[in-house]
XYZ file of C-alpha atoms in Angstrom:
107
model
C -16.343 -11.149 2.268
C -14.341 -7.984 2.925
C -14.290 -5.183 5.439
C -13.306 -1.491 5.285
C -10.888 -0.022 7.831
C -10.310 3.704 8.280
C -6.664 4.631 7.769
C -6.327 8.422 7.810
C -7.605 11.631 6.274
C -6.700 12.549 2.707
C -4.734 15.565 3.971
C -2.344 13.319 5.906
C -0.878 11.974 2.648
C -0.013 14.901 0.330
C 0.589 14.293 -3.385
C 3.903 12.584 -4.122
C 4.296 11.140 -0.618
C 3.846 7.879 1.228
C 3.154 7.100 4.873
C 2.791 3.883 6.821
C -0.134 3.045 9.103
C -1.038 0.072 11.268
C -4.360 -1.236 9.955
C -6.026 -4.519 10.907
C -2.732 -5.768 12.445
C -0.825 -5.051 9.216
C 1.531 -2.144 8.510
C 0.289 -0.614 5.270
C 2.036 1.909 3.008
C -0.347 4.522 1.608
C 0.779 6.456 -1.485
C -0.711 9.582 -3.075
C 0.166 9.768 -6.754
C -1.307 12.903 -8.304
C -4.424 12.654 -6.143
C -4.886 8.901 -6.572
C -4.398 6.847 -3.415
C -2.917 3.349 -3.331
C -2.110 0.981 -0.473
C 0.259 -1.981 -0.299
C 1.852 -3.965 2.496
C 4.642 -1.749 3.861
C 7.111 -4.624 4.352
C 9.197 -5.528 1.324
C 8.805 -9.295 0.778
C 12.563 -9.609 0.191
C 14.009 -8.285 3.480
C 11.140 -6.545 5.291
C 12.233 -2.931 4.767
C 9.580 -0.205 4.871
C 8.383 0.490 1.333
C 6.833 3.804 2.417
C 10.416 4.949 3.169
C 11.552 4.032 -0.349
C 12.124 6.218 -3.406
C 8.906 6.919 -5.315
C 9.133 7.416 -9.086
C 5.705 7.708 -10.680
C 3.792 4.601 -9.601
C 6.934 2.642 -8.692
C 8.485 2.565 -5.233
C 12.025 1.251 -4.700
C 12.831 -0.583 -1.499
C 15.380 1.450 0.487
C 17.508 -1.644 1.292
C 18.032 -3.502 -1.976
C 16.140 -1.392 -4.550
C 13.461 -3.965 -5.347
C 10.841 -1.986 -7.288
C 7.102 -2.406 -6.751
C 4.139 -0.962 -8.608
C 2.064 0.702 -5.884
C -1.131 0.236 -7.930
C -1.155 -3.555 -7.564
C 1.903 -4.527 -5.485
C 3.738 -6.396 -8.258
C 7.524 -6.515 -8.344
C 8.442 -4.607 -11.503
C 11.356 -6.902 -12.355
C 9.414 -10.140 -11.875
C 5.602 -9.810 -11.924
C 5.299 -13.348 -10.491
C 6.232 -11.822 -7.115
C 4.047 -9.258 -5.373
C 3.280 -7.754 -2.038
C -0.329 -7.437 -0.893
C -2.279 -4.534 -2.369
C -5.457 -3.174 -0.824
C -8.296 -1.283 -2.515
C -8.624 2.295 -1.226
C -11.997 3.996 -0.802
C -12.545 7.673 0.018
C -15.509 8.657 2.182
C -16.015 12.205 3.497
C -12.322 13.061 3.098
C -11.084 9.918 4.865
C -9.196 6.974 3.363
C -10.407 3.441 3.987
C -8.652 0.209 3.023
C -10.464 -2.990 2.150
C -9.264 -6.233 3.706
C -10.657 -9.606 2.715
C -11.852 -11.645 5.652
C -10.220 -15.079 5.936
C -12.448 -17.829 4.657
C -13.167 -20.779 6.951
C -11.485 -24.000 5.871
């Protein structure tokens, strides 16, 4: 089961930019690439740097500390697709962005 959480309005993330937001106790990086919105965990899995503060080239963001590159569409590390950061589906409703989080399953 999953749940939608409101993040921000579309206007808060202009095309070609990224911003971080605290959502469901996770800091999430939201990217606007030519009007398409993507969300991944903001913390680089290598050293924890903010990916929203990294260099954005197309759909790839480079970590500002050690230049690890991640595809913002699915969170995969470009240089080794076996490694990824969490990616979250983005939904737009009435001009607002929502991110989908999966609820933990009972063990």
